XYZ file of C-alpha atoms in Angstrom:
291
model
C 0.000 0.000 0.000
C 1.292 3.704 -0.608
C 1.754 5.778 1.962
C 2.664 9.618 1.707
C 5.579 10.846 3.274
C 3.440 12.157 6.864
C 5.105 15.598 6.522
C 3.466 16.548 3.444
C 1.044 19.742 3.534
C -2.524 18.471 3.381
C -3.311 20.165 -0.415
C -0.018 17.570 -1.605
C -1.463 14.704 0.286
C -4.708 15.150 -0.865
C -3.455 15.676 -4.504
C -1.137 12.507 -4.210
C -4.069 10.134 -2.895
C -5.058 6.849 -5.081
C -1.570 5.966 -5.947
C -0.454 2.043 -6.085
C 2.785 0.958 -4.459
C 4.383 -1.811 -7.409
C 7.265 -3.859 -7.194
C 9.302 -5.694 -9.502
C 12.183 -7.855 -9.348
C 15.733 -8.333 -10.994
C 18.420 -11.002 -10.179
C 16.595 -11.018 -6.652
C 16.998 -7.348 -5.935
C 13.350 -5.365 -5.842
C 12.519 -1.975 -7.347
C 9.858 -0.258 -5.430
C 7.253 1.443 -8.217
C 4.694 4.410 -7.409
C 1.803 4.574 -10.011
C -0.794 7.191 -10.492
C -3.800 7.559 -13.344
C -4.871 4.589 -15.072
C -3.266 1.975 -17.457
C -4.339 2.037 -20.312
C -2.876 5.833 -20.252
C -0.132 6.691 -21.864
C 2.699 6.760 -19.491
C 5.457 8.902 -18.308
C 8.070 7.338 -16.160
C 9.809 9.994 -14.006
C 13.559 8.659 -12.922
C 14.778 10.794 -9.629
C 18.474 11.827 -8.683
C 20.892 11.012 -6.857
C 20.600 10.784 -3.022
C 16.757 10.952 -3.908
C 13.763 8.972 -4.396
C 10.344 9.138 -5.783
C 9.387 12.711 -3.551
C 11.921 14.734 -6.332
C 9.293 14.836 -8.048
C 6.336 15.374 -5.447
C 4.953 19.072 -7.199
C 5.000 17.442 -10.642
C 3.124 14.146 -10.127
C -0.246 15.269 -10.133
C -0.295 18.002 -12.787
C 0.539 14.914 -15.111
C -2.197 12.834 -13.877
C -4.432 15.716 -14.073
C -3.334 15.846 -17.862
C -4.077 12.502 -18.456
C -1.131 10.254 -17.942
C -0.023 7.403 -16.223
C 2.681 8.743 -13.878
C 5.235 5.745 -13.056
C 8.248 6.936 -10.662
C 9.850 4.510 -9.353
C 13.059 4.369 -6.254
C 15.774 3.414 -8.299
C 17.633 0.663 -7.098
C 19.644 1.477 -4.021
C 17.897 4.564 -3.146
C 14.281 5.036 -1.329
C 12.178 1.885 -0.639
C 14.158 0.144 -3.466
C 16.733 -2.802 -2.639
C 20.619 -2.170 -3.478
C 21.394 -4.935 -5.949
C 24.515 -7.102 -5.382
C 27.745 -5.063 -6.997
C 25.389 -2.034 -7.754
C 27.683 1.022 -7.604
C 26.506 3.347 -10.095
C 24.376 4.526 -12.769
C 25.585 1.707 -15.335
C 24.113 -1.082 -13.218
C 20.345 0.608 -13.342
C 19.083 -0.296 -17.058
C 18.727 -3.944 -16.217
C 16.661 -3.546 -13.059
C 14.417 -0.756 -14.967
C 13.900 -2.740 -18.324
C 12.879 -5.742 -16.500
C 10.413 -3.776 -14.423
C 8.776 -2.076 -17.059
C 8.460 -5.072 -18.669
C 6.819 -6.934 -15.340
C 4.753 -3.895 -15.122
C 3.759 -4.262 -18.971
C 2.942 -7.654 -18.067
C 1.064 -7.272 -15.587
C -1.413 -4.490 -17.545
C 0.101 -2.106 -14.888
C 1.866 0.007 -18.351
C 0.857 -0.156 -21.496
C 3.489 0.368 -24.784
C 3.534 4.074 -24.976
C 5.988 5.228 -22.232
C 8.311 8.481 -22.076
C 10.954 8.792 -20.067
C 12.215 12.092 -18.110
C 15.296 11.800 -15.966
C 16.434 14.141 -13.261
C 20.205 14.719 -12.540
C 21.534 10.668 -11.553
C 18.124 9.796 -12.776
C 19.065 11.173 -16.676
C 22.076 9.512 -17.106
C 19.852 6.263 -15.763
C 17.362 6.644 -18.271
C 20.101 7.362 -21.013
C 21.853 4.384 -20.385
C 18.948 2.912 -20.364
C 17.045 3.332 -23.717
C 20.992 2.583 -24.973
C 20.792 -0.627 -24.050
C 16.485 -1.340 -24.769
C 15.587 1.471 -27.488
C 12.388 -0.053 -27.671
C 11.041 0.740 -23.552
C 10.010 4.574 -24.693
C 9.239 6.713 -27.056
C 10.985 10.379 -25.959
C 13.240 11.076 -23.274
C 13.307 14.530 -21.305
C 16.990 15.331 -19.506
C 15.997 17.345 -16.671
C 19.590 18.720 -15.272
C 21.453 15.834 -16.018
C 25.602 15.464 -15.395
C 27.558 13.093 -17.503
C 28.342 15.438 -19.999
C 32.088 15.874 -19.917
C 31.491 19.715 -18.844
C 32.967 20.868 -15.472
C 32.868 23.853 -13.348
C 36.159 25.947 -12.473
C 35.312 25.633 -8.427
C 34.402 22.198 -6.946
C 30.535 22.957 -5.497
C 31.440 22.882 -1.815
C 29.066 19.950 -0.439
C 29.973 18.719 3.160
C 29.652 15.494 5.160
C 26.663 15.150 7.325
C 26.339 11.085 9.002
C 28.971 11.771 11.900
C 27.478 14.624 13.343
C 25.688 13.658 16.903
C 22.172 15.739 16.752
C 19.346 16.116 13.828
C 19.400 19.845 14.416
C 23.563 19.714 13.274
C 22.300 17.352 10.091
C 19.996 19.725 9.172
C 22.144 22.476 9.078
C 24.578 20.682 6.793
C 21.700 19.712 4.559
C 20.786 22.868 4.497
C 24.059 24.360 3.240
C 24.427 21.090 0.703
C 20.386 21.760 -0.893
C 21.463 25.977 -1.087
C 25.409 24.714 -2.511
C 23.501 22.172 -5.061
C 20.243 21.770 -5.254
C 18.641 25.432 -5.285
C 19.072 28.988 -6.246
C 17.047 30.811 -4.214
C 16.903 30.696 0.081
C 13.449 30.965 0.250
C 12.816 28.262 -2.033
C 14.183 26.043 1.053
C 11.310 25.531 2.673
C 10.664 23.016 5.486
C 9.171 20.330 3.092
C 12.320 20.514 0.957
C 14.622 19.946 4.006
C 12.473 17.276 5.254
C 12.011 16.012 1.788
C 16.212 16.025 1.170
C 16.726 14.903 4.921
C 14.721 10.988 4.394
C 16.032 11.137 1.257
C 19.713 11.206 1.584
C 19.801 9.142 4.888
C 18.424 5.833 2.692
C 21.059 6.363 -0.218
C 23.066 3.177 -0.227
C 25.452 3.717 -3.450
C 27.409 6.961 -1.960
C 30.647 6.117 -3.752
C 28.967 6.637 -7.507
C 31.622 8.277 -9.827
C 30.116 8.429 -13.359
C 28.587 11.980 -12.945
C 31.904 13.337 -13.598
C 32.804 11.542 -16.544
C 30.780 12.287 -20.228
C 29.167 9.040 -20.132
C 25.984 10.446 -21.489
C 27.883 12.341 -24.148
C 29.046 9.363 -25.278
C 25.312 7.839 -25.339
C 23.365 10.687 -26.749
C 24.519 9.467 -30.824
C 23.274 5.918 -29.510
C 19.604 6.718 -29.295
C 16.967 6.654 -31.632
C 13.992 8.600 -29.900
C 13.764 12.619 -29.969
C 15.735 13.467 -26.698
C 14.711 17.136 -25.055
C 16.480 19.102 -22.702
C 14.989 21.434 -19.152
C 17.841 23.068 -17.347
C 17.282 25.552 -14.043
C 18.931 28.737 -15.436
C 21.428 28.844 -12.083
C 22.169 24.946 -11.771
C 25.148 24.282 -10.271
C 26.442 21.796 -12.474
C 27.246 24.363 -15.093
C 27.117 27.293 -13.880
C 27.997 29.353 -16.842
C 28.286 27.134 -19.213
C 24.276 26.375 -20.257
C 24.963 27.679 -23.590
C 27.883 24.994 -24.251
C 25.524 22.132 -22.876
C 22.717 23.169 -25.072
C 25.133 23.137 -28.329
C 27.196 19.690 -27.015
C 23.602 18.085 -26.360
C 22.219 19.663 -30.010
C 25.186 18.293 -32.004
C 25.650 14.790 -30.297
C 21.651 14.029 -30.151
C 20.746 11.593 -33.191
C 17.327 12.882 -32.998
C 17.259 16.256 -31.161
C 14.131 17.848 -29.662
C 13.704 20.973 -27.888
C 15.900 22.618 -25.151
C 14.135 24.585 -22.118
C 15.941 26.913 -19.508
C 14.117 27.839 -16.990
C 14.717 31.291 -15.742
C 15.877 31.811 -12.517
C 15.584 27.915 -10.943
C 18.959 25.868 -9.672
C 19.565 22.311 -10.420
C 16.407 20.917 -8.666
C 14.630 22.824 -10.810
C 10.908 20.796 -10.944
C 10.881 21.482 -7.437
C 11.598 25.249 -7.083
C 9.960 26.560 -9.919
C 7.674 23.268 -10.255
C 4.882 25.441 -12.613
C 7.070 26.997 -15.262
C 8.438 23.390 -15.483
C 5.469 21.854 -15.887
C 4.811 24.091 -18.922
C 8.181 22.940 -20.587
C 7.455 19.691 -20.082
C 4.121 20.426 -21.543
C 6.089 22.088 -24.888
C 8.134 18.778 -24.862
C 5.214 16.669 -24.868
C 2.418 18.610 -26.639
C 0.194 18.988 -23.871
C -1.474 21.557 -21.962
C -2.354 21.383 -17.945
């Protein structure tokens, strides 16, 4: 059964209601699903980052439904509610676990055949990988500020440790500093739902030592697919701070079948969550839709 993270405000609860918990296996390890709308909707599978689970995208979920999709977000594996496979230490061990789920869930008239992908951050270089390796799971795939690009930043983004110190109230501090150094732009976009939110998160991630962000592993796998691929970036994220204008050319030259590329003004790296409406409208551009 699904249960709502007991912090949420009431309007997100309510608007989160009547989703089904799903879970699917690979080589014995389990990948928890959450599912909203009906089946035989087209669906939209929504991959989180990093540290993260299923709540990075708690503001977006139910505009989607509302639009008529089937909204499919699962914890990847090692994150969330989801099991950390054997040898599972970063992004390139994912696209097994998620084909074989979508294809339980497909079996089990939980999905039907039209499915689009959008991956966040960790989550976009998952779903790249993925529709490398099984071009046939989706039809379109959305990069919402995804790494793996081969494009650094002159000054190392200045994230600090948080599991040795003693008290919650000295955690939350240094996940406040690591959500303004990463994760957002603005201060009073940190609100107490997104340090809550960021603070159950991060204490369940079980693959800490993941590398691959830093190469251009997605670079590399951008000429490899065959479905339009579409870019939304936060106008301040972190990851390339300065240097949007270079991503959107690298991403527009090494795509096999570009799409469309979205900034959106004025958001950081977590950029569905603080400034969750003007996304919803480039996602909406992506996919031809209106909310």
């Amino acid at each position: 059964m699904f249960e709502s993270p007991d912090f949420l405000p009431p309007d997100l609860r309510a608007s989160l209601a009547g989703a089904a918990r799903l879970h699917t296996t690979c080589n014995g390890s389990r990948t928890v699903w959450h599912a909203w709308g009906q089946p035989s909707q087209p669906a939209v599978v929504l991959l989180h980052g990093g540290s993260g689970s299923w709540t990075h995208w708690v503001r977006n979920i139910a505009p989607l439904q509302a639009a008529g999709w089937r909204v499919l977000v699962p914890d990847l594996p090692g994150f969330g509610d989801s099991d950390l496979p054997s040898a599972c230490t970063d992004v390139d061990a994912l696209p097994a676990h998620l084909h074989a789920g979508l294809l339980q869930l497909q079996g089990a008239g939980a999905c039907g055949d039209q499915v689009r992908l959008v991956g966040f951050s960790f989550g976009g270089m998952a779903a790249a990988l993925w529709l490398a390796a099984h071009p046939q799971d989706a039809q379109q795939l959305v990069l919402v500020g995804a790494p793996g690009m081969g494009l650094t930043v002159p000054e190392r983004i200045p994230l600090k440790g948080w599991r040795h110190l003693p008290t919650s109230e000295k955690q939350n501090e240094v996940h406040r500093h690591n959500l303004m150094a990463l994760m957002l732009q603005h201060s009073s976009s940190l609100d107490d739902l997104a340090l809550r939110l960021h603070a159950a998160n991060v204490a369940r991630d079980r693959m800490p030592r993941r590398r691959m962000s830093s190469t251009d592993i997605v670079a590399k796998t951008l000429p490899q697919l065959q479905v339009p691929v579409s870019a939304i970036y936060g106008e301040h994220d972190a990851l390339y701070k300065g240097r949007l204008p270079e991503l959107q050319a690298a991403m527009e030259r090494q795509s096999a079948h570009w799409g469309q590329w979205h900034t959106v003004a004025g958001a950081g790296h977590w950029v569905q969550y603080e400034a969750a409406q003007a996304f919803d409208v480039a996602l909406g551009f992506v996919f031809n839709i209106k909310y």
